[in-house]
Tab-separated table of C-alpha atoms in Angstrom:
chain	number	residue	atom	x	y	z
A	933	MET	CA	-83.747	58.850	-29.375
A	934	ILE	CA	-83.296	56.946	-26.078
A	935	SER	CA	-85.849	55.968	-23.920
A	936	ASN	CA	-85.194	56.102	-19.855
A	937	GLN	CA	-86.744	52.526	-19.920
A	938	GLN	CA	-84.003	50.991	-22.732
A	939	THR	CA	-80.996	52.969	-20.784
A	940	LEU	CA	-81.984	50.741	-17.496
A	941	GLY	CA	-82.403	47.847	-19.655
A	942	TRP	CA	-79.029	48.270	-20.712
A	943	ILE	CA	-77.839	48.858	-17.271
A	944	ILE	CA	-79.126	45.859	-15.910
A	945	VAL	CA	-77.726	43.546	-18.929
A	946	SER	CA	-74.895	45.215	-17.677
A	947	LEU	CA	-74.369	44.123	-14.018
A	948	ILE	CA	-76.115	40.791	-14.635
A	949	VAL	CA	-73.118	39.860	-17.501
A	950	SER	CA	-70.469	41.493	-14.862
A	951	LEU	CA	-71.491	39.110	-12.368
A	952	PHE	CA	-71.172	36.484	-13.762
A	953	PHE	CA	-67.749	36.699	-14.537
A	954	LEU	CA	-66.459	37.642	-11.342
A	955	GLN	CA	-68.094	34.455	-9.729
A	956	SER	CA	-66.657	32.599	-12.612
A	957	CYS	CA	-63.061	33.956	-12.226
A	958	SER	CA	-63.684	32.937	-8.061
A	959	GLU	CA	-64.104	28.903	-8.633
A	960	PRO	CA	-60.520	28.440	-10.165
A	961	PHE	CA	-59.448	30.729	-6.718
A	962	LYS	CA	-60.863	28.875	-4.313
A	963	ALA	CA	-59.901	25.298	-6.432
A	964	ASN	CA	-55.914	26.449	-5.947
A	965	SER	CA	-56.365	27.738	-2.372
A	966	ALA	CA	-57.690	23.896	-1.602
A	967	SER	CA	-55.176	22.311	-3.277
A	968	ASN	CA	-52.120	24.842	-1.296
A	969	ASN	CA	-53.697	23.680	1.911
A	970	SER	CA	-53.342	19.672	1.553
A	971	GLY	CA	-51.699	18.814	4.236
A	972	PRO	CA	-48.715	16.596	5.921
A	973	LYS	CA	-46.704	15.287	3.518
A	974	GLU	CA	-44.735	12.036	3.399
A	975	TYR	CA	-41.085	11.910	4.569
A	976	PRO	CA	-38.346	8.499	4.653
A	977	VAL	CA	-37.467	8.586	8.422
A	978	TYR	CA	-35.360	6.522	9.972
A	979	THR	CA	-35.175	5.206	13.781
A	980	VAL	CA	-31.159	5.422	15.262
A	981	ALA	CA	-29.762	2.934	17.367
A	982	ILE	CA	-26.993	1.874	18.804
A	983	ASP	CA	-24.545	-0.443	16.316
A	984	SER	CA	-21.347	-1.667	15.941
A	985	VAL	CA	-19.537	-0.293	12.925
A	986	THR	CA	-16.407	-1.098	10.728
A	987	THR	CA	-14.476	1.937	9.647
A	988	HIS	CA	-10.806	2.540	8.151
A	989	GLN	CA	-7.922	4.081	9.081
A	990	SER	CA	-6.307	5.410	6.308
A	991	TYR	CA	-2.206	6.118	5.924
A	992	PRO	CA	-0.388	7.106	2.913
A	993	ALA	CA	2.480	4.174	2.144
A	994	THR	CA	5.813	4.177	0.003
A	995	ILE	CA	5.734	0.346	-1.831
A	996	GLU	CA	9.628	-1.680	-1.768
A	997	GLY	CA	10.300	-4.584	-2.707
A	998	VAL	CA	10.886	-7.557	-0.476
A	999	GLN	CA	14.044	-7.938	-1.274
A	1000	THR	CA	16.043	-4.512	-3.846
A	1001	VAL	CA	19.537	-5.237	-4.850
A	1002	GLU	CA	21.988	-2.779	-6.844
A	1003	LEU	CA	23.655	-5.168	-9.004
A	1004	ARG	CA	27.317	-4.161	-8.488
A	1005	PRO	CA	30.159	-6.100	-10.951
A	1006	ARG	CA	33.032	-7.296	-8.693
A	1007	VAL	CA	36.038	-7.299	-11.191
A	1008	SER	CA	36.360	-4.013	-13.471
A	1009	GLY	CA	36.503	-3.883	-17.308
A	1010	TYR	CA	34.907	-3.498	-20.569
A	1011	LEU	CA	30.918	-4.094	-20.905
A	1012	GLU	CA	30.861	-7.150	-24.090
A	1013	GLU	CA	26.990	-8.595	-24.136
A	1014	ILE	CA	24.484	-7.479	-22.344
A	1015	TYR	CA	21.512	-10.236	-22.409
A	1016	VAL	CA	18.013	-8.437	-20.751
A	1017	ASP	CA	16.131	-5.661	-20.857
A	1018	GLU	CA	14.844	-3.320	-18.859
A	1019	GLY	CA	12.124	-4.222	-16.949
A	1020	ALA	CA	12.420	-7.765	-17.485
A	1021	THR	CA	12.147	-10.640	-15.258
A	1022	VAL	CA	15.050	-12.637	-14.616
A	1023	LYS	CA	15.691	-15.722	-11.951
A	1024	LYS	CA	17.917	-15.987	-9.219
A	1025	GLY	CA	21.429	-17.456	-10.991
A	1026	GLN	CA	21.003	-15.780	-15.108
A	1027	THR	CA	23.607	-13.992	-16.324
A	1028	LEU	CA	22.910	-11.094	-17.291
A	1029	PHE	CA	26.015	-9.147	-18.255
A	1030	LYS	CA	29.631	-10.355	-19.873
A	1031	ILE	CA	32.828	-8.313	-18.798
A	1032	ASN	CA	35.573	-8.818	-21.484
A	1033	GLY	CA	37.178	-11.576	-19.237
A	1034	ASP	CA	40.557	-12.059	-21.422
A	1035	GLU	CA	42.552	-10.589	-18.794
A	1036	PHE	CA	41.471	-12.933	-16.441
A	1037	LEU	CA	41.868	-16.042	-18.444
A	1038	GLN	CA	45.647	-14.961	-18.650
A	1039	GLN	CA	45.690	-14.778	-14.830
A	1040	VAL	CA	44.138	-18.540	-15.400
A	1041	ASN	CA	46.900	-20.304	-17.879
A	1042	VAL	CA	49.459	-18.119	-15.359
A	1043	ALA	CA	48.280	-20.164	-12.164
A	1044	LYS	CA	47.929	-23.056	-13.622
A	1045	ALA	CA	51.731	-22.992	-14.838
A	1046	SER	CA	52.648	-22.070	-11.885
A	1047	VAL	CA	50.787	-25.147	-10.159
A	1048	ALA	CA	52.944	-27.773	-12.572
A	1049	VAL	CA	55.531	-26.095	-11.397
A	1050	ALA	CA	54.847	-26.185	-7.489
A	1051	GLU	CA	53.826	-29.967	-8.312
A	1052	ALA	CA	57.123	-30.599	-9.702
A	1053	LYS	CA	59.227	-29.332	-6.931
A	1054	VAL	CA	56.533	-31.346	-4.436
A	1055	ASN	CA	57.896	-34.718	-6.398
A	1056	THR	CA	61.162	-33.612	-6.021
A	1057	ALA	CA	61.751	-33.156	-3.131
A	1058	LYS	CA	59.670	-36.153	-1.894
A	1059	MET	CA	62.041	-38.201	-4.394
A	1060	GLU	CA	65.191	-36.303	-2.394
A	1061	VAL	CA	63.676	-38.045	1.050
A	1062	GLU	CA	63.027	-41.374	-0.303
A	1063	LYS	CA	66.636	-40.870	-1.561
A	1064	GLN	CA	68.135	-39.990	2.305
A	1065	ARG	CA	65.472	-42.123	4.406
A	1066	PRO	CA	67.623	-45.656	3.680
A	1067	LEU	CA	71.313	-44.135	3.588
A	1068	VAL	CA	70.895	-42.225	7.182
A	1069	GLU	CA	69.191	-45.765	8.019
A	1070	LYS	CA	72.793	-47.274	7.494
A	1071	GLY	CA	74.502	-45.125	8.827
A	1072	ILE	CA	76.053	-43.547	5.306
A	1073	VAL	CA	74.680	-39.832	5.978
A	1074	SER	CA	73.577	-38.735	9.295
A	1075	ASP	CA	70.414	-37.592	9.902
A	1076	TYR	CA	70.411	-33.857	9.247
A	1077	ASN	CA	70.553	-34.308	5.555
A	1078	LEU	CA	67.114	-36.626	5.804
A	1079	THR	CA	65.701	-33.230	7.820
A	1080	ALA	CA	66.683	-30.821	4.913
A	1081	ALA	CA	64.974	-33.789	2.931
A	1082	GLN	CA	61.908	-33.454	5.159
A	1083	PHE	CA	61.531	-29.724	5.205
A	1084	ALA	CA	62.349	-29.245	1.862
A	1085	GLN	CA	59.184	-31.350	0.578
A	1086	GLU	CA	56.891	-29.234	3.254
A	1087	SER	CA	58.099	-26.121	1.766
A	1088	ALA	CA	57.235	-27.334	-1.669
A	1089	GLU	CA	53.991	-29.014	-0.149
A	1090	ALA	CA	53.143	-25.430	0.670
A	1091	GLU	CA	54.037	-23.442	-2.318
A	1092	LEU	CA	51.883	-26.285	-4.360
A	1093	GLN	CA	49.155	-24.945	-1.991
A	1094	GLN	CA	49.677	-20.942	-2.971
A	1095	ALA	CA	49.414	-22.373	-6.553
A	1096	LYS	CA	46.421	-23.346	-6.140
A	1097	ALA	CA	44.974	-21.067	-4.257
A	1098	ASN	CA	45.901	-18.799	-6.783
A	1099	LEU	CA	44.097	-20.831	-9.524
A	1100	ASP	CA	41.091	-21.204	-7.875
A	1101	ASN	CA	41.165	-16.844	-7.409
A	1102	ALA	CA	42.408	-16.801	-10.798
A	1103	TYR	CA	39.122	-18.952	-11.667
A	1104	THR	CA	36.535	-17.061	-9.305
A	1105	ASN	CA	37.785	-13.735	-10.488
A	1106	LEU	CA	37.064	-15.180	-13.944
A	1107	ASN	CA	33.324	-16.493	-13.647
A	1108	TYR	CA	33.180	-12.612	-12.217
A	1109	THR	CA	32.852	-11.813	-15.724
A	1110	ASN	CA	29.836	-13.133	-16.350
A	1111	VAL	CA	27.853	-10.859	-13.677
A	1112	LYS	CA	24.608	-13.098	-12.459
A	1113	SER	CA	21.188	-12.050	-10.568
A	1114	PRO	CA	21.782	-12.925	-6.972
A	1115	THR	CA	18.010	-13.234	-6.817
A	1116	ASN	CA	14.705	-13.278	-8.546
A	1117	GLY	CA	12.645	-9.988	-9.299
A	1118	ILE	CA	12.569	-7.217	-11.984
A	1119	ILE	CA	15.421	-5.641	-14.183
A	1120	GLY	CA	15.385	-1.814	-13.233
A	1121	THR	CA	17.481	0.796	-15.137
A	1122	ILE	CA	20.888	0.085	-16.713
A	1123	PRO	CA	23.095	3.100	-17.142
A	1124	TYR	CA	25.792	1.516	-18.763
A	1125	ARG	CA	26.292	0.302	-22.515
A	1126	ILE	CA	27.871	-2.393	-24.790
A	1127	GLY	CA	31.698	-1.205	-24.396
A	1128	SER	CA	31.481	0.341	-21.534
A	1129	LEU	CA	33.768	0.373	-18.762
A	1130	VAL	CA	32.694	-0.776	-15.124
A	1131	GLY	CA	33.799	-1.574	-11.775
A	1132	SER	CA	33.617	-1.586	-8.643
A	1133	SER	CA	34.141	1.646	-7.879
A	1134	ASN	CA	31.437	3.374	-10.538
A	1135	ALA	CA	28.588	5.769	-8.847
A	1136	GLU	CA	26.437	4.061	-10.737
A	1137	PRO	CA	25.385	0.063	-10.525
A	1138	LEU	CA	24.917	-2.312	-12.998
A	1139	THR	CA	21.134	-1.770	-12.936
A	1140	ILE	CA	19.107	-2.631	-9.359
A	1141	ILE	CA	16.940	-5.503	-8.958
A	1142	ALA	CA	13.612	-5.988	-7.267
A	1143	ASP	CA	12.001	-9.070	-5.820
A	1144	ILE	CA	8.215	-8.656	-5.980
A	1145	SER	CA	7.097	-11.594	-5.508
A	1146	GLU	CA	5.714	-9.836	-2.113
A	1147	VAL	CA	5.742	-6.089	-1.355
A	1148	ARG	CA	6.256	-4.085	1.516
A	1149	ALA	CA	4.514	-0.619	2.293
A	1150	TYR	CA	6.025	1.361	4.743
A	1151	PHE	CA	4.057	4.246	6.207
A	1152	ALA	CA	4.248	6.390	9.177
A	1153	VAL	CA	1.706	6.779	11.667
A	1154	ASN	CA	1.378	9.447	14.822
A	1155	GLU	CA	1.731	8.455	18.689
A	1156	LYS	CA	-1.655	6.995	19.695
A	1157	ASP	CA	-2.507	5.230	16.699
A	1158	PHE	CA	0.906	3.361	16.880
A	1159	LEU	CA	0.011	2.793	20.463
A	1160	GLU	CA	-3.305	0.763	19.243
A	1161	LEU	CA	-1.476	-0.366	16.277
A	1162	SER	CA	1.060	-2.061	18.408
A	1163	LYS	CA	-1.473	-3.538	20.338
A	1164	ASP	CA	-3.042	-5.591	17.581
A	1165	VAL	CA	0.250	-6.844	16.065
A	1166	LEU	CA	1.479	-7.904	19.656
A	1167	LYS	CA	-1.266	-9.610	20.218
A	1168	THR	CA	-0.919	-11.553	17.051
A	1169	LYS	CA	2.611	-12.851	18.082
A	1170	LYS	CA	0.441	-16.193	20.183
A	1171	PRO	CA	0.053	-19.105	18.412
A	1172	ASP	CA	-4.109	-18.771	18.466
A	1173	LYS	CA	-4.374	-15.322	17.081
A	1174	ASN	CA	-3.818	-14.311	13.260
A	1175	PRO	CA	-2.525	-10.640	12.838
A	1176	PRO	CA	-5.504	-7.658	12.053
A	1177	LYS	CA	-5.423	-7.472	7.984
A	1178	VAL	CA	-5.011	-4.239	5.498
A	1179	ASN	CA	-5.862	-2.858	2.713
A	1180	LEU	CA	-4.146	-1.127	-0.146
A	1181	VAL	CA	-5.624	1.579	-2.278
A	1182	LEU	CA	-3.641	2.000	-5.686
A	1183	ALA	CA	-3.030	5.650	-6.721
A	1184	ASP	CA	-5.916	5.045	-9.111
A	1185	GLY	CA	-8.153	5.025	-6.472
A	1186	SER	CA	-8.716	1.299	-7.476
A	1187	GLU	CA	-8.482	-1.507	-4.458
A	1188	TYR	CA	-5.624	-3.442	-4.518
A	1189	PRO	CA	-7.528	-6.827	-4.371
A	1190	TYR	CA	-5.081	-8.555	-1.790
A	1191	SER	CA	-5.133	-8.034	1.812
A	1192	GLY	CA	-1.432	-7.506	3.360
A	1193	LYS	CA	-1.156	-7.750	7.409
A	1194	ILE	CA	0.847	-5.439	9.885
A	1195	ASP	CA	3.789	-7.841	10.340
A	1196	ALA	CA	7.033	-5.491	11.795
A	1197	ILE	CA	6.808	-2.054	14.057
A	1198	SER	CA	9.697	0.715	14.641
A	1199	GLY	CA	11.271	0.674	17.076
A	1200	LEU	CA	11.747	4.310	17.841
A	1201	ILE	CA	9.231	6.996	17.481
A	1202	ASN	CA	10.437	10.473	15.356
A	1203	GLN	CA	10.826	13.109	18.247
A	1204	SER	CA	10.564	16.207	15.671
A	1205	THR	CA	7.378	14.652	13.447
A	1206	GLY	CA	5.780	12.960	16.584
A	1207	SER	CA	5.183	9.415	14.361
A	1208	ALA	CA	6.517	5.725	13.714
A	1209	THR	CA	6.669	3.803	10.994
A	1210	LEU	CA	4.889	0.551	10.356
A	1211	ARG	CA	5.618	-2.537	7.779
A	1212	ALA	CA	2.653	-4.494	5.925
A	1213	THR	CA	3.629	-6.197	3.533
A	1214	PHE	CA	1.221	-7.719	0.335
A	1215	LYS	CA	1.876	-10.905	-1.914
A	1216	ASN	CA	1.877	-9.857	-5.821
A	1217	PRO	CA	1.265	-12.652	-7.468
A	1218	ASP	CA	0.841	-10.152	-11.353
A	1219	GLY	CA	3.312	-8.771	-10.826
A	1220	LEU	CA	1.297	-5.285	-10.646
A	1221	LEU	CA	2.705	-3.331	-7.737
A	1222	ARG	CA	6.636	-1.907	-8.040
A	1223	SER	CA	9.050	-0.603	-5.740
A	1224	GLY	CA	9.448	2.500	-5.561
A	1225	SER	CA	5.339	3.806	-6.167
A	1226	SER	CA	3.070	4.910	-3.864
A	1227	ALA	CA	-0.497	4.040	-2.161
A	1228	THR	CA	-2.779	3.982	0.842
A	1229	ILE	CA	-3.140	2.079	3.542
A	1230	LYS	CA	-7.094	1.634	4.692
A	1231	ILE	CA	-6.603	-0.123	8.308
A	1232	PRO	CA	-10.171	-1.416	9.769
A	1233	SER	CA	-11.339	-0.631	12.884
A	1234	LYS	CA	-14.564	-1.774	14.336
A	1235	LEU	CA	-16.505	0.775	16.406
A	1236	ASP	CA	-18.992	-0.661	19.225
A	1237	SER	CA	-21.672	1.059	20.751
A	1238	VAL	CA	-21.775	3.740	18.279
A	1239	ILE	CA	-25.178	5.458	16.316
A	1240	VAL	CA	-24.380	6.198	12.721
A	1241	VAL	CA	-26.295	8.519	10.229
A	1242	PRO	CA	-25.856	9.384	7.074
A	1243	GLN	CA	-24.166	12.578	5.551
A	1244	SER	CA	-26.845	12.849	3.154
A	1245	SER	CA	-29.887	13.420	6.168
A	1246	THR	CA	-27.858	16.487	7.274
A	1247	PHE	CA	-26.781	19.902	6.360
A	1248	GLU	CA	-24.379	22.516	7.306
A	1249	VAL	CA	-24.813	26.136	8.709
A	1250	GLN	CA	-21.900	28.111	10.152
A	1251	ASN	CA	-19.870	25.048	10.527
A	1252	LYS	CA	-22.640	23.130	12.530
A	1253	ARG	CA	-23.975	20.270	11.477
A	1254	ILE	CA	-27.894	20.067	11.791
A	1255	LEU	CA	-30.814	17.432	11.202
A	1256	TYR	CA	-33.934	17.231	11.516
A	1257	VAL	CA	-35.277	14.869	14.881
A	1258	VAL	CA	-39.269	13.644	14.358
A	1259	GLU	CA	-40.919	15.260	17.471
A	1260	GLU	CA	-44.114	15.031	19.100
A	1261	GLU	CA	-47.273	14.748	16.627
A	1262	ASN	CA	-44.850	14.196	13.779
A	1263	LYS	CA	-43.660	17.399	13.898
A	1264	VAL	CA	-39.673	17.778	13.098
A	1265	THR	CA	-37.158	20.263	14.905
A	1266	SER	CA	-33.847	20.899	13.747
A	1267	ARG	CA	-30.883	19.394	16.074
A	1268	VAL	CA	-27.151	20.684	16.216
A	1269	ILE	CA	-25.113	17.294	16.214
A	1270	LYS	CA	-21.216	16.769	16.399
A	1271	VAL	CA	-19.954	14.202	14.351
A	1272	ASP	CA	-16.994	12.388	13.136
A	1273	PRO	CA	-16.437	11.192	8.905
A	1274	ASP	CA	-16.475	8.024	8.230
A	1275	ASP	CA	-13.565	6.577	5.242
A	1276	SER	CA	-17.255	6.096	3.300
A	1277	GLY	CA	-17.719	9.637	2.705
A	1278	LYS	CA	-21.370	8.253	2.842
A	1279	LEU	CA	-21.853	8.586	6.985
A	1280	PHE	CA	-21.392	9.848	9.767
A	1281	ILE	CA	-20.356	9.045	13.031
A	1282	VAL	CA	-22.760	11.022	15.719
A	1283	LYS	CA	-20.765	11.740	18.830
A	1284	GLU	CA	-23.529	13.958	20.612
A	1285	GLY	CA	-26.676	15.743	19.771
A	1286	LEU	CA	-28.380	12.234	18.501
A	1287	GLN	CA	-30.319	9.498	21.426
A	1288	SER	CA	-30.830	5.917	20.599
A	1289	GLY	CA	-34.319	5.445	19.634
A	1290	GLU	CA	-35.035	8.618	17.966
A	1291	LYS	CA	-36.409	8.975	14.229
A	1292	ILE	CA	-34.625	11.564	11.970
A	1293	VAL	CA	-35.933	13.050	8.470
A	1294	LEU	CA	-33.366	10.702	5.914
A	1295	ASP	CA	-34.466	13.130	2.609
A	1296	GLY	CA	-35.816	16.222	1.562
A	1297	ILE	CA	-34.643	18.031	4.287
A	1298	ASN	CA	-34.493	21.917	2.149
A	1299	ALA	CA	-38.071	21.823	2.224
A	1300	LEU	CA	-38.065	21.683	5.590
A	1301	LYS	CA	-38.017	23.783	8.801
A	1302	ASP	CA	-39.224	23.926	12.609
A	1303	ASP	CA	-43.145	22.532	13.366
A	1304	THR	CA	-43.036	21.383	10.048
A	1305	GLU	CA	-45.960	18.536	10.506
A	1306	ILE	CA	-45.204	15.258	8.255
A	1307	ILE	CA	-45.981	11.634	7.438
A	1308	PRO	CA	-43.638	9.838	8.691
A	1309	VAL	CA	-42.079	7.065	6.628
A	1310	GLU	CA	-39.623	4.135	8.594
A	1311	THR	CA	-36.858	3.472	5.584
A	1312	GLU	CA	-34.076	1.377	6.418
A	1313	PRO	CA	-30.901	3.133	4.495
A	1314	ASP	CA	-28.972	0.565	2.155
A	1315	HIS	CA	-25.683	2.102	2.431
A	1316	LEU	CA	-26.153	1.227	6.602
A	1317	ASN	CA	-26.201	-1.982	6.476
A	1318	SER	CA	-22.557	-2.284	4.855
A	1319	THR	CA	-20.693	-0.868	7.499
A	1320	ARG	CA	-22.076	-3.423	10.284
């Protein structure tokens, strides 16, 4: 049997082990508690200021070549030759199509014969005049005979002129059988094939030629923007001014490498839509732009005395745009602001709610709440510099 002294000893040992275990468990807890109370954290902040920035207004546009010509035959006949392919680059005066010219060649030959007959009549009339003149001078015949001979000569000369005009017309029609390009440009689709009967009355032209050495972008703006742009364009009519430069964004989102200028404004405002049409012209040396394609016009607009903040420094709650402002003792406070986005998608132009000289938190705003104390680290966002 175990004595009472032995039982008491075991109880004391058990208590000592339990106290040691509890002490060892409490040490990590104290360490964790100390680490959770590490104090304020560093956050990047930016001191906002009044600045001038350049933003852009964007408008959908339709591209047209500087000249677009429907090529139609001026004489009727069967298509004998097609010398070009669709999409080919052609020069002014280049022969593109050949219409069968047998009929017109015959007309030329007939007209030549008519000219020969008329010339013979003129020569005969001249001989008659020369014959009658000495007879009249000698009084052998009356003046009537000479006058009649002279009238006959004038009539024969008129017939000769008419015959020559008919010959010129026949040659012209014969030349029209060679259909030539009226301008430099790019060939469109060709709906006809060799053997087709073509003429000026056909519904479709032989082809469409677009001169795209320069292109024109047509775009519509509302009446307010129209007035502003019109003022800029009218200013450039002065000798010491240059037209405002505009940029073009292509359908794939890339920016066209050549800038253009607004060089024409519509004389009317569409009353049903409240919009007006403007035209910007761009050089197209590489032929990248084609008639009928779509693009977006970007017009730069400089804004003075504005405050700009990164969109990433804000968040939205119930359609309200909010950011954190650093107040006294480096504590942050949420602030509702009114903004307009810029065209880059990275910045907001602040209309209301923020003053020059105030500090805003740039990053890590999801971990913040009102009255959180931070260690501010002054930072200048790179994409703010690109707008200046």
